[in-house]
Amino acid sequence: MTPPPTRSPARSASRHRANRTKKYVAFVTCIAVVIGAAIAVAVAKPWATRSVPRVVSTRPVRHLGYVGVYEPDAPISYTGVNQFAGAIGRQPNLVSYYSPWLWPFQVRFATSAAKHGAVTLVQIDPRNVSLASIAAGRYDAYLRSFATAVKAFGGKVILSFGHEMNGDWDSWGYKHVPPAVFVSAWRRIVNVFRAVGAENVTWMWTVNIIDSKPAIPDPSPWWPGDSYVNWVGIDGYYYQSNEMFAQVFGPTIADVRALTGDPIFIAETGAEPDTGQSAKINDLFAGVRTYGLVGLLWFDENTQGRIWRINSAGAFAAFRNDTKALLGPPATSAPAHPSPAGSSS
């Protein structure tokens, strides 16, 4: 497989996630049987989409409060997160997993996260699924089932759909699906969740950092509108030792700020050891503070020869100290949660 170009930061991670998804086929097949029964019941019940107005706040974020992690055993297990927590001396207060299309909401994982004081971020990947069909309502029954489970869970959940759509490496992205179709699918999903009454969802629109080589364009054509987004996520990685936060993330943050005043979260990031991992961790946290972002999430998995896992005492010490500086000493109570639609974070 051709290695990713130097400045396509999330590309290798995305392709690895696609390969790993194949390993879950047996698991998904079993779940599909359960979903099928639920859908059969759901489609028999009429429903009406209701419009839920949202007041968009451009007030500054009141806290810089989220340090998250993705571990490759999620959502099947919470073991990886606990091991990471042991290494940094505290539990992350945000954890993520990638959800193939037609997977149900992983309540067990979200419940484990809540018990550890963390919010769950679900990256829904519509791999090889027609976004036009989603926009047309073909998958409404599945979405209602997912939304009903999230609503019943009750805790705050961050949902993202079709992340890195301004890159061309996924079936839903740039050059594969027109931006207008992506926007229609996004809005359809949000409207279904609203109709179900899943008000505990924070909608995060997640883009890849822009770059001219290779062509990763300004994400604005894929913008669903302020009424459909609460947070903006940005995915980007350090590939070179001379790269700094302002260079990697700054241009994309500027583009996002031209679209919205919503909180921005670094939704997927990492740095290889040969870039000076400890120094890059320091730079990452400093950038989050300097730009007034809501937090960051470390992608703690090695992919296709890329070493993203934190694997040295020095790097763990940097992460531990920077987390303490950002969040303060470990608290005994759960952290504040993202605000639902219509609220400021």
Tab-separated table of C-alpha atoms in Angstrom:
chain	number	residue	atom	x	y	z
A	1	MET	CA	0.000	0.000	0.000
A	2	THR	CA	1.346	3.413	-0.913
A	3	PRO	CA	2.387	5.352	2.214
A	4	PRO	CA	0.539	8.605	2.900
A	5	PRO	CA	2.137	11.847	1.697
A	6	THR	CA	3.997	13.942	4.211
A	7	ARG	CA	1.222	16.389	5.011
A	8	SER	CA	-1.897	14.226	4.845
A	9	PRO	CA	-1.883	13.753	8.599
A	10	ALA	CA	-4.951	11.658	9.230
A	11	ARG	CA	-4.728	9.582	6.083
A	12	SER	CA	-2.794	6.560	7.345
A	13	ALA	CA	-4.933	6.377	10.474
A	14	SER	CA	-8.101	6.390	8.380
A	15	ARG	CA	-6.915	3.580	6.141
A	16	HIS	CA	-5.892	1.500	9.133
A	17	ARG	CA	-9.321	1.990	10.661
A	18	ALA	CA	-10.833	0.699	7.412
A	19	ASN	CA	-8.714	-2.456	7.584
A	20	ARG	CA	-9.480	-2.992	11.246
A	21	THR	CA	-13.190	-2.703	10.526
A	22	LYS	CA	-12.963	-5.884	8.475
A	23	LYS	CA	-11.922	-7.753	11.618
A	24	TYR	CA	-15.238	-6.792	13.177
A	25	VAL	CA	-17.343	-8.349	10.390
A	26	ALA	CA	-18.457	-11.285	12.497
A	27	PHE	CA	-19.341	-8.956	15.342
A	28	VAL	CA	-21.245	-6.602	13.035
A	29	THR	CA	-23.111	-9.502	11.448
A	30	CYS	CA	-24.460	-10.600	14.810
A	31	ILE	CA	-25.464	-7.077	15.659
A	32	ALA	CA	-27.121	-6.620	12.275
A	33	VAL	CA	-29.579	-9.383	13.112
A	34	VAL	CA	-30.625	-7.516	16.232
A	35	ILE	CA	-30.827	-4.206	14.383
A	36	GLY	CA	-32.897	-5.791	11.650
A	37	ALA	CA	-35.550	-6.799	14.134
A	38	ALA	CA	-35.561	-3.342	15.655
A	39	ILE	CA	-35.803	-1.688	12.253
A	40	ALA	CA	-38.693	-3.911	11.236
A	41	VAL	CA	-40.639	-2.587	14.176
A	42	ALA	CA	-39.482	0.988	13.728
A	43	VAL	CA	-40.454	1.331	10.084
A	44	ALA	CA	-43.973	0.331	10.914
A	45	LYS	CA	-44.403	3.395	13.103
A	46	PRO	CA	-45.098	6.729	11.455
A	47	TRP	CA	-43.043	9.705	12.582
A	48	ALA	CA	-42.764	13.343	11.700
A	49	THR	CA	-39.629	15.455	11.571
A	50	ARG	CA	-39.924	18.452	13.836
A	51	SER	CA	-37.828	21.543	13.571
A	52	VAL	CA	-35.820	22.321	16.677
A	53	PRO	CA	-34.416	25.850	16.598
A	54	ARG	CA	-30.948	26.371	17.967
A	55	VAL	CA	-29.560	29.593	19.351
A	56	VAL	CA	-25.936	29.817	18.284
A	57	SER	CA	-23.603	31.262	20.881
A	58	THR	CA	-20.366	32.987	19.918
A	59	ARG	CA	-19.353	33.639	23.503
A	60	PRO	CA	-15.833	32.448	24.334
A	61	VAL	CA	-15.379	28.974	25.775
A	62	ARG	CA	-15.477	29.191	29.566
A	63	HIS	CA	-12.998	26.394	30.126
A	64	LEU	CA	-10.276	24.461	28.363
A	65	GLY	CA	-11.352	21.194	29.751
A	66	TYR	CA	-10.929	18.072	27.573
A	67	VAL	CA	-7.984	15.751	27.209
A	68	GLY	CA	-8.985	12.607	25.367
A	69	VAL	CA	-7.551	9.424	23.928
A	70	TYR	CA	-8.395	6.820	21.324
A	71	GLU	CA	-7.206	3.270	22.026
A	72	PRO	CA	-7.397	0.503	19.385
A	73	ASP	CA	-9.398	-1.887	21.581
A	74	ALA	CA	-12.291	0.582	21.807
A	75	PRO	CA	-15.232	0.069	21.948
A	76	ILE	CA	-14.844	-3.654	22.640
A	77	SER	CA	-12.817	-3.010	25.764
A	78	TYR	CA	-11.879	-0.173	28.118
A	79	THR	CA	-8.552	-1.789	29.000
A	80	GLY	CA	-6.464	0.400	26.694
A	81	VAL	CA	-7.918	3.585	28.141
A	82	ASN	CA	-7.217	2.386	31.669
A	83	GLN	CA	-3.620	1.572	30.757
A	84	PHE	CA	-3.177	5.011	29.226
A	85	ALA	CA	-4.728	6.557	32.337
A	86	GLY	CA	-2.238	4.714	34.517
A	87	ALA	CA	0.637	6.058	32.457
A	88	ILE	CA	-0.475	9.705	32.706
A	89	GLY	CA	-1.680	9.485	36.300
A	90	ARG	CA	-5.352	10.262	35.666
A	91	GLN	CA	-8.343	9.188	33.628
A	92	PRO	CA	-8.906	11.021	30.328
A	93	ASN	CA	-12.172	12.930	30.442
A	94	LEU	CA	-13.011	12.175	26.798
A	95	VAL	CA	-12.649	8.891	24.896
A	96	SER	CA	-13.483	7.950	21.327
A	97	TYR	CA	-14.296	5.018	19.088
A	98	TYR	CA	-15.015	4.574	15.377
A	99	SER	CA	-18.431	3.234	14.476
A	100	PRO	CA	-18.987	1.508	11.092
A	101	TRP	CA	-22.302	2.253	9.434
A	102	LEU	CA	-25.174	0.158	10.856
A	103	TRP	CA	-23.386	-0.439	14.139
A	104	PRO	CA	-25.610	0.351	17.114
A	105	PHE	CA	-24.549	2.772	19.816
A	106	GLN	CA	-22.046	1.021	22.093
A	107	VAL	CA	-23.797	1.577	25.402
A	108	ARG	CA	-21.448	-0.616	27.408
A	109	PHE	CA	-18.388	1.397	26.359
A	110	ALA	CA	-20.149	4.717	26.985
A	111	THR	CA	-21.248	3.489	30.410
A	112	SER	CA	-17.660	2.538	31.269
A	113	ALA	CA	-16.511	5.959	30.127
A	114	ALA	CA	-19.115	7.707	32.273
A	115	LYS	CA	-18.063	5.668	35.315
A	116	HIS	CA	-14.526	6.933	34.766
A	117	GLY	CA	-15.658	10.546	34.409
A	118	ALA	CA	-15.317	10.663	30.619
A	119	VAL	CA	-17.538	11.725	27.734
A	120	THR	CA	-17.758	9.393	24.727
A	121	LEU	CA	-17.027	10.636	21.214
A	122	VAL	CA	-18.442	8.438	18.437
A	123	GLN	CA	-16.981	8.851	14.943
A	124	ILE	CA	-19.636	7.394	12.623
A	125	ASP	CA	-17.999	6.192	9.390
A	126	PRO	CA	-20.366	5.714	6.410
A	127	ARG	CA	-17.851	3.621	4.492
A	128	ASN	CA	-19.129	2.515	1.069
A	129	VAL	CA	-22.649	3.666	1.896
A	130	SER	CA	-24.593	6.011	-0.371
A	131	LEU	CA	-24.786	9.399	1.306
A	132	ALA	CA	-27.579	10.301	-1.109
A	133	SER	CA	-29.580	7.380	0.314
A	134	ILE	CA	-28.947	8.627	3.842
A	135	ALA	CA	-30.097	12.101	2.826
A	136	ALA	CA	-33.216	10.621	1.193
A	137	GLY	CA	-34.212	8.846	4.408
A	138	ARG	CA	-33.410	5.251	3.481
A	139	TYR	CA	-31.576	4.724	6.766
A	140	ASP	CA	-33.913	6.641	9.042
A	141	ALA	CA	-34.937	3.506	10.927
A	142	TYR	CA	-31.314	2.719	11.783
A	143	LEU	CA	-30.718	6.308	12.825
A	144	ARG	CA	-33.826	6.308	15.026
A	145	SER	CA	-32.625	3.132	16.695
A	146	PHE	CA	-29.205	4.690	17.341
A	147	ALA	CA	-30.761	7.937	18.558
A	148	THR	CA	-33.148	6.099	20.874
A	149	ALA	CA	-30.216	4.246	22.461
A	150	VAL	CA	-28.273	7.475	22.949
A	151	LYS	CA	-31.311	9.147	24.465
A	152	ALA	CA	-31.879	6.210	26.835
A	153	PHE	CA	-28.210	6.300	27.867
A	154	GLY	CA	-28.850	9.818	29.138
A	155	GLY	CA	-25.255	10.988	29.514
A	156	LYS	CA	-23.629	13.463	27.174
A	157	VAL	CA	-22.426	11.968	23.897
A	158	ILE	CA	-20.427	13.669	21.149
A	159	LEU	CA	-21.308	12.452	17.652
A	160	SER	CA	-19.385	13.061	14.454
A	161	PHE	CA	-20.298	11.792	10.991
A	162	GLY	CA	-18.041	11.302	7.976
A	163	HIS	CA	-14.936	12.864	9.512
A	164	GLU	CA	-12.130	14.185	7.272
A	165	MET	CA	-14.573	14.659	4.419
A	166	ASN	CA	-12.294	17.280	2.828
A	167	GLY	CA	-9.722	14.525	2.210
A	168	ASP	CA	-10.005	12.076	-0.684
A	169	TRP	CA	-9.095	8.806	1.119
A	170	ASP	CA	-12.581	7.808	2.309
A	171	SER	CA	-15.622	6.855	0.254
A	172	TRP	CA	-17.654	9.781	1.627
A	173	GLY	CA	-14.972	12.394	1.033
A	174	TYR	CA	-13.582	14.850	-1.455
A	175	LYS	CA	-13.796	13.758	-5.110
A	176	HIS	CA	-16.121	10.869	-4.201
A	177	VAL	CA	-19.280	12.609	-2.968
A	178	PRO	CA	-20.364	16.174	-3.778
A	179	PRO	CA	-20.198	18.426	-0.711
A	180	ALA	CA	-23.891	19.294	-1.084
A	181	VAL	CA	-24.802	15.603	-0.722
A	182	PHE	CA	-22.654	15.313	2.403
A	183	VAL	CA	-24.394	18.373	3.863
A	184	SER	CA	-27.840	16.915	3.099
A	185	ALA	CA	-26.920	13.616	4.767
A	186	TRP	CA	-25.528	15.413	7.842
A	187	ARG	CA	-28.666	17.496	8.244
A	188	ARG	CA	-30.891	14.458	7.798
A	189	ILE	CA	-29.056	12.637	10.584
A	190	VAL	CA	-29.291	15.583	12.970
A	191	ASN	CA	-32.984	16.041	12.216
A	192	VAL	CA	-33.718	12.362	12.915
A	193	PHE	CA	-31.960	12.579	16.288
A	194	ARG	CA	-33.870	15.749	17.121
A	195	ALA	CA	-37.166	14.134	16.183
A	196	VAL	CA	-36.397	11.287	18.577
A	197	GLY	CA	-35.573	13.814	21.282
A	198	ALA	CA	-31.912	12.859	21.776
A	199	GLU	CA	-31.019	16.194	23.301
A	200	ASN	CA	-27.907	14.843	25.033
A	201	VAL	CA	-25.939	14.900	21.762
A	202	THR	CA	-23.181	17.378	20.930
A	203	TRP	CA	-22.686	17.415	17.150
A	204	MET	CA	-19.044	17.719	16.116
A	205	TRP	CA	-18.204	18.414	12.469
A	206	THR	CA	-14.718	16.958	11.985
A	207	VAL	CA	-12.376	18.052	9.188
A	208	ASN	CA	-8.812	17.267	8.167
A	209	ILE	CA	-6.218	20.021	8.248
A	210	ILE	CA	-5.975	21.778	4.895
A	211	ASP	CA	-2.905	21.393	2.696
A	212	SER	CA	-1.982	22.261	-0.862
A	213	LYS	CA	0.277	19.201	-1.369
A	214	PRO	CA	-1.579	16.888	-1.503
A	215	ALA	CA	-4.808	18.709	-2.220
A	216	ILE	CA	-6.785	18.846	1.017
A	217	PRO	CA	-9.032	21.865	0.504
A	218	ASP	CA	-10.742	24.391	2.695
A	219	PRO	CA	-13.632	22.471	4.302
A	220	SER	CA	-16.206	25.267	3.949
A	221	PRO	CA	-18.146	23.599	1.069
A	222	TRP	CA	-19.014	20.781	3.482
A	223	TRP	CA	-20.263	23.106	6.252
A	224	PRO	CA	-23.796	22.042	7.348
A	225	GLY	CA	-24.577	25.385	9.002
A	226	ASP	CA	-24.558	26.672	12.574
A	227	SER	CA	-27.976	25.197	13.257
A	228	TYR	CA	-26.558	21.703	12.780
A	229	VAL	CA	-23.183	21.901	14.519
A	230	ASN	CA	-22.088	22.413	18.151
A	231	TRP	CA	-18.354	21.764	17.959
A	232	VAL	CA	-15.777	21.637	15.169
A	233	GLY	CA	-13.162	18.879	15.273
A	234	ILE	CA	-9.834	19.140	13.450
A	235	ASP	CA	-7.644	16.110	12.671
A	236	GLY	CA	-3.934	16.658	12.123
A	237	TYR	CA	-0.575	15.055	12.931
A	238	TYR	CA	3.064	16.042	13.378
A	239	TYR	CA	5.168	14.356	10.690
A	240	GLN	CA	8.298	16.517	10.768
A	241	SER	CA	10.532	17.639	13.616
A	242	ASN	CA	10.350	21.272	12.455
A	243	GLU	CA	6.550	21.431	12.404
A	244	MET	CA	4.790	23.495	15.048
A	245	PHE	CA	1.147	23.844	16.067
A	246	ALA	CA	0.658	27.133	14.212
A	247	GLN	CA	1.908	25.561	10.995
A	248	VAL	CA	-0.017	22.304	11.302
A	249	PHE	CA	-3.345	23.596	12.630
A	250	GLY	CA	-3.293	27.388	12.291
A	251	PRO	CA	-4.568	27.769	8.694
A	252	THR	CA	-7.457	25.360	9.284
A	253	ILE	CA	-8.417	27.083	12.533
A	254	ALA	CA	-8.537	30.387	10.627
A	255	ASP	CA	-10.807	28.864	7.971
A	256	VAL	CA	-13.103	27.407	10.625
A	257	ARG	CA	-13.266	30.716	12.471
A	258	ALA	CA	-14.481	32.335	9.231
A	259	LEU	CA	-17.425	29.905	9.337
A	260	THR	CA	-18.396	29.760	13.004
A	261	GLY	CA	-17.596	30.738	16.563
A	262	ASP	CA	-18.325	27.201	17.812
A	263	PRO	CA	-15.755	25.544	20.094
A	264	ILE	CA	-12.886	23.827	18.271
A	265	PHE	CA	-11.456	20.502	19.413
A	266	ILE	CA	-8.356	18.705	18.120
A	267	ALA	CA	-10.210	15.466	17.437
A	268	GLU	CA	-7.343	13.251	16.306
A	269	THR	CA	-3.626	13.916	16.609
A	270	GLY	CA	-0.263	12.361	17.293
A	271	ALA	CA	3.483	12.724	16.804
A	272	GLU	CA	6.094	10.123	15.981
A	273	PRO	CA	9.093	9.666	18.288
A	274	ASP	CA	11.586	10.823	15.637
A	275	THR	CA	9.833	14.200	15.455
A	276	GLY	CA	10.705	14.770	19.119
A	277	GLN	CA	7.518	13.375	20.622
A	278	SER	CA	7.911	14.998	24.046
A	279	ALA	CA	8.463	18.428	22.523
A	280	LYS	CA	5.536	17.966	20.151
A	281	ILE	CA	3.261	17.066	23.059
A	282	ASN	CA	4.323	20.283	24.796
A	283	ASP	CA	3.685	22.223	21.587
A	284	LEU	CA	0.280	20.606	21.113
A	285	PHE	CA	-0.959	21.583	24.562
A	286	ALA	CA	0.530	25.056	24.219
A	287	GLY	CA	-1.289	25.490	20.906
A	288	VAL	CA	-4.603	24.451	22.428
A	289	ARG	CA	-4.168	27.119	25.104
A	290	THR	CA	-2.904	29.808	22.716
A	291	TYR	CA	-5.760	29.356	20.251
A	292	GLY	CA	-8.403	28.963	22.973
A	293	LEU	CA	-9.489	25.492	21.882
A	294	VAL	CA	-11.711	23.210	23.936
A	295	GLY	CA	-9.168	20.395	24.127
A	296	LEU	CA	-7.454	17.564	22.259
A	297	LEU	CA	-7.542	13.812	21.688
A	298	TRP	CA	-4.419	11.676	21.207
A	299	PHE	CA	-4.632	8.866	18.635
A	300	ASP	CA	-2.759	6.169	20.580
A	301	GLU	CA	-2.310	3.518	17.908
A	302	ASN	CA	0.534	2.649	15.559
A	303	THR	CA	-0.600	2.476	11.929
A	304	GLN	CA	1.135	1.210	8.797
A	305	GLY	CA	4.640	1.793	10.076
A	306	ARG	CA	3.768	5.085	11.785
A	307	ILE	CA	4.436	5.151	15.523
A	308	TRP	CA	1.792	7.300	17.170
A	309	ARG	CA	1.668	5.540	20.530
A	310	ILE	CA	3.361	7.303	23.405
A	311	ASN	CA	6.112	4.853	24.277
A	312	SER	CA	8.774	6.641	26.319
A	313	ALA	CA	8.967	7.835	29.911
A	314	GLY	CA	9.807	11.338	28.730
A	315	ALA	CA	6.796	11.559	26.425
A	316	PHE	CA	4.463	10.222	29.115
A	317	ALA	CA	5.894	12.745	31.585
A	318	ALA	CA	5.256	15.550	29.095
A	319	PHE	CA	1.685	14.395	28.553
A	320	ARG	CA	1.106	13.999	32.292
A	321	ASN	CA	2.489	17.447	33.162
A	322	ASP	CA	0.721	19.209	30.293
A	323	THR	CA	-2.584	17.558	31.180
A	324	LYS	CA	-2.234	18.707	34.773
A	325	ALA	CA	-1.453	22.244	33.610
A	326	LEU	CA	-4.511	22.271	31.355
A	327	LEU	CA	-7.020	20.553	33.617
A	328	GLY	CA	-5.570	21.104	37.069
A	329	PRO	CA	-4.969	18.316	39.593
A	330	PRO	CA	-7.066	15.171	39.162
A	331	ALA	CA	-10.538	15.747	40.560
A	332	THR	CA	-12.686	13.294	42.437
A	333	SER	CA	-15.823	14.441	40.635
A	334	ALA	CA	-16.662	14.032	36.953
A	335	PRO	CA	-15.699	16.949	34.667
A	336	ALA	CA	-18.122	19.308	33.022
A	337	HIS	CA	-19.744	17.892	29.897
A	338	PRO	CA	-20.199	19.361	26.423
A	339	SER	CA	-23.318	21.469	26.052
A	340	PRO	CA	-26.246	20.124	24.033
A	341	ALA	CA	-27.574	21.909	20.983
A	342	GLY	CA	-28.631	25.433	21.768
A	343	SER	CA	-26.131	25.990	24.583
A	344	SER	CA	-22.693	27.411	24.976
A	345	SER	CA	-19.884	25.110	26.077
